[in-house]
Amino acid sequence: MAESTHPAPPPTPARWPVGAAHLVLSGPSGSGKSTVGRLVATALGRVWVEGDAFHPVANRDKMAAGIPLDDDDRAPWLDRLAGELHRLGDLGLPAVLACSALKRSYRDVLRSCGYPVTVVQILVSPEDLAARVAARHAHFMPASLVAGQVALMEPLHEDEDGIAVPSAEDPQATARAVLDELGFVLSWD
């Protein structure tokens, strides 16, 4: 993968909430990271960031044509996401970001934002991922690319700040599991 061009971040400002971290919901296409991420962001009152919105048009076109992205395609996208996390951090706003972040090296780029980042990998079987993506109609990512993402996905390493959470049938149940695993105690109606 190409080196990150994101500059070294300044020290965390005093306005950053004590103990807070940006949350990155990761997993292959169809894992529910956007749906669950929005629920988690709402529950925590955090800024929601849809990682797909930061893809260059060329990346979206490539995926829509059934061509998988390579590390060189992903590098500017990941840099843009790290930049957005940095910008939000400077404003004292912890965020919840949906981003595939399949490999350790991709997650490390996001961690270069200068603020704490906790990764939440959403675990779903390859068969369920393919079925979910095939059922979507208004998304640029075709089901034919899911197997490649599954093959690329690296589990969290022991030294990474993060958790892995199995996906439930109900996205709200998955969001509850994420919040429980992270130690948030919230009342859900």
Coordinates of C-alpha atoms in Angstrom, one line a residue:
M1 CA 0.0 0.0 0.0
A2 CA 1.2 3.5 -0.7
E3 CA 2.5 5.5 2.3
S4 CA -0.1 7.7 4.0
T5 CA 0.4 11.4 3.1
H6 CA -1.6 12.5 6.1
P7 CA 0.8 14.7 8.2
A8 CA 1.8 13.9 11.7
P9 CA -1.0 15.0 14.0
P10 CA -0.6 17.6 16.8
P11 CA -1.2 16.6 20.4
T12 CA -4.8 15.9 21.4
P13 CA -6.4 19.2 22.5
A14 CA -7.8 19.7 25.9
R15 CA -11.4 19.9 24.6
W16 CA -11.3 16.2 23.5
P17 CA -13.7 14.3 25.9
V18 CA -11.8 12.3 28.5
G19 CA -11.8 8.6 27.7
A20 CA -13.5 9.1 24.3
A21 CA -12.4 7.4 21.1
H22 CA -13.6 7.6 17.5
L23 CA -15.3 4.3 16.7
V24 CA -14.7 2.6 13.4
L25 CA -17.3 0.0 12.4
S26 CA -15.5 -2.3 10.0
G27 CA -16.2 -5.3 7.9
P28 CA -16.8 -6.4 4.4
S29 CA -19.7 -5.0 2.3
G30 CA -23.0 -6.3 3.7
S31 CA -21.7 -6.6 7.3
G32 CA -24.1 -3.9 8.5
K33 CA -21.5 -1.4 9.5
S34 CA -23.5 1.6 8.1
T35 CA -26.8 0.5 9.6
V36 CA -25.3 -0.5 13.0
G37 CA -23.0 2.5 12.9
R38 CA -25.8 5.0 12.6
L39 CA -27.6 3.3 15.5
V40 CA -24.5 3.5 17.6
A41 CA -23.8 7.1 16.7
T42 CA -27.4 8.1 17.6
A43 CA -27.3 6.2 20.9
L44 CA -24.0 7.9 21.9
G45 CA -24.9 11.3 20.4
R46 CA -21.9 11.2 18.2
V47 CA -21.2 12.5 14.7
W48 CA -22.0 9.9 12.0
V49 CA -19.5 9.5 9.1
E50 CA -20.3 7.3 6.2
G51 CA -17.0 6.2 4.8
D52 CA -18.4 5.4 1.3
A53 CA -19.1 9.1 0.8
F54 CA -15.4 9.8 0.9
H55 CA -14.5 7.4 -2.0
P56 CA -13.2 9.2 -5.1
V57 CA -15.6 8.8 -8.0
A58 CA -13.0 6.6 -9.8
N59 CA -13.2 4.1 -6.9
R60 CA -17.0 4.0 -6.9
D61 CA -17.0 3.6 -10.7
K62 CA -14.4 0.8 -10.5
M63 CA -16.4 -1.1 -7.8
A64 CA -19.7 -0.6 -9.7
A65 CA -18.0 -2.2 -12.7
G66 CA -17.1 -5.2 -10.6
I67 CA -13.4 -4.4 -10.4
P68 CA -11.9 -4.7 -6.9
L69 CA -9.9 -1.9 -5.4
D70 CA -6.2 -2.3 -4.7
D71 CA -4.1 -0.7 -2.0
D72 CA -3.2 2.2 -4.3
D73 CA -7.0 2.9 -4.9
R74 CA -7.7 2.8 -1.2
A75 CA -4.8 5.0 0.0
P76 CA -6.3 8.4 -0.9
W77 CA -9.7 7.3 0.5
L78 CA -8.2 6.2 3.8
D79 CA -6.2 9.4 4.0
R80 CA -9.4 11.4 3.5
L81 CA -11.1 9.4 6.2
A82 CA -8.2 10.0 8.6
G83 CA -8.3 13.7 7.7
E84 CA -12.0 13.8 8.6
L85 CA -11.4 12.1 11.9
H86 CA -8.6 14.5 12.6
R87 CA -10.9 17.5 11.7
L88 CA -13.7 16.2 14.0
G89 CA -11.2 15.5 16.7
D90 CA -9.9 19.1 16.5
L91 CA -13.5 20.2 17.1
G92 CA -13.8 17.9 20.1
L93 CA -16.3 15.7 18.4
P94 CA -15.9 11.9 18.7
A95 CA -17.3 10.2 15.6
V96 CA -18.6 6.8 14.5
L97 CA -17.2 5.9 11.1
A98 CA -18.3 3.1 8.8
C99 CA -15.3 1.9 6.9
S100 CA -14.4 -1.6 5.7
A101 CA -10.9 -1.2 7.2
L102 CA -10.2 -4.8 6.3
K103 CA -6.5 -4.9 6.9
R104 CA -4.3 -3.8 9.8
S105 CA -2.5 -1.4 7.5
Y106 CA -5.8 0.3 6.6
R107 CA -6.8 0.6 10.3
D108 CA -3.3 2.1 11.0
V109 CA -4.0 4.9 8.5
L110 CA -7.2 5.7 10.4
R111 CA -5.3 5.6 13.7
S112 CA -2.9 8.3 12.3
C113 CA -5.7 10.8 12.8
G114 CA -4.2 11.9 16.1
Y115 CA -7.1 10.9 18.3
P116 CA -8.0 7.6 19.9
V117 CA -9.6 5.1 17.6
T118 CA -11.4 1.9 18.6
V119 CA -12.2 -0.5 15.8
V120 CA -15.4 -2.7 15.9
Q121 CA -15.2 -5.6 13.5
I122 CA -18.7 -6.8 12.6
L123 CA -18.5 -10.6 12.0
V124 CA -20.8 -12.1 9.4
S125 CA -20.5 -15.4 7.5
P126 CA -19.5 -15.1 3.8
E127 CA -22.8 -16.7 2.7
D128 CA -24.8 -14.1 4.7
L129 CA -22.7 -11.2 3.4
A130 CA -23.3 -12.3 -0.2
A131 CA -27.0 -12.7 0.4
R132 CA -27.3 -9.2 2.0
V133 CA -25.3 -7.5 -0.8
A134 CA -27.3 -9.3 -3.5
A135 CA -30.6 -8.0 -1.9
R136 CA -29.4 -4.4 -2.0
H137 CA -30.6 -2.4 -5.0
A138 CA -29.2 1.1 -4.5
H139 CA -25.6 0.5 -3.7
F140 CA -22.6 0.6 -6.0
M141 CA -20.9 -2.5 -4.5
P142 CA -21.9 -5.7 -6.4
A143 CA -22.1 -9.1 -4.7
S144 CA -19.4 -10.4 -6.9
L145 CA -16.8 -8.4 -4.9
V146 CA -17.7 -9.7 -1.5
A147 CA -15.6 -12.9 -1.6
G148 CA -12.5 -10.8 -2.4
Q149 CA -13.2 -8.6 0.6
V150 CA -13.7 -11.7 2.9
A151 CA -10.3 -13.1 1.7
L152 CA -8.6 -9.7 2.4
M153 CA -10.0 -9.2 5.9
E154 CA -7.5 -9.5 8.7
P155 CA -8.8 -10.1 12.2
L156 CA -7.8 -7.6 14.8
H157 CA -4.4 -8.1 16.2
E158 CA -3.8 -8.4 20.0
D159 CA -2.2 -5.0 20.2
E160 CA -5.0 -3.2 18.3
D161 CA -7.7 -1.3 20.3
G162 CA -10.8 -3.0 19.2
I163 CA -13.4 -5.7 19.5
A164 CA -15.1 -8.2 17.2
V165 CA -18.9 -8.5 17.5
P166 CA -21.0 -11.2 15.7
S167 CA -23.8 -9.7 13.7
A168 CA -27.3 -10.5 14.8
E169 CA -30.3 -10.7 12.4
D170 CA -31.6 -7.4 13.9
P171 CA -29.3 -4.4 13.4
Q172 CA -30.5 -2.9 16.7
A173 CA -29.5 -6.1 18.5
T174 CA -26.0 -5.8 16.9
A175 CA -25.8 -2.2 18.0
R176 CA -26.7 -3.2 21.5
A177 CA -24.0 -5.9 21.5
V178 CA -21.5 -3.3 20.3
L179 CA -22.4 -0.9 23.0
D180 CA -22.4 -3.6 25.7
E181 CA -18.9 -4.9 24.6
L182 CA -17.6 -1.3 24.7
G183 CA -19.0 -0.8 28.2
F184 CA -21.7 1.7 27.4
V185 CA -24.8 1.5 29.6
L186 CA -27.7 3.0 27.8
S187 CA -31.5 2.6 28.0
W188 CA -33.0 1.6 24.7
D189 CA -36.7 2.1 24.1

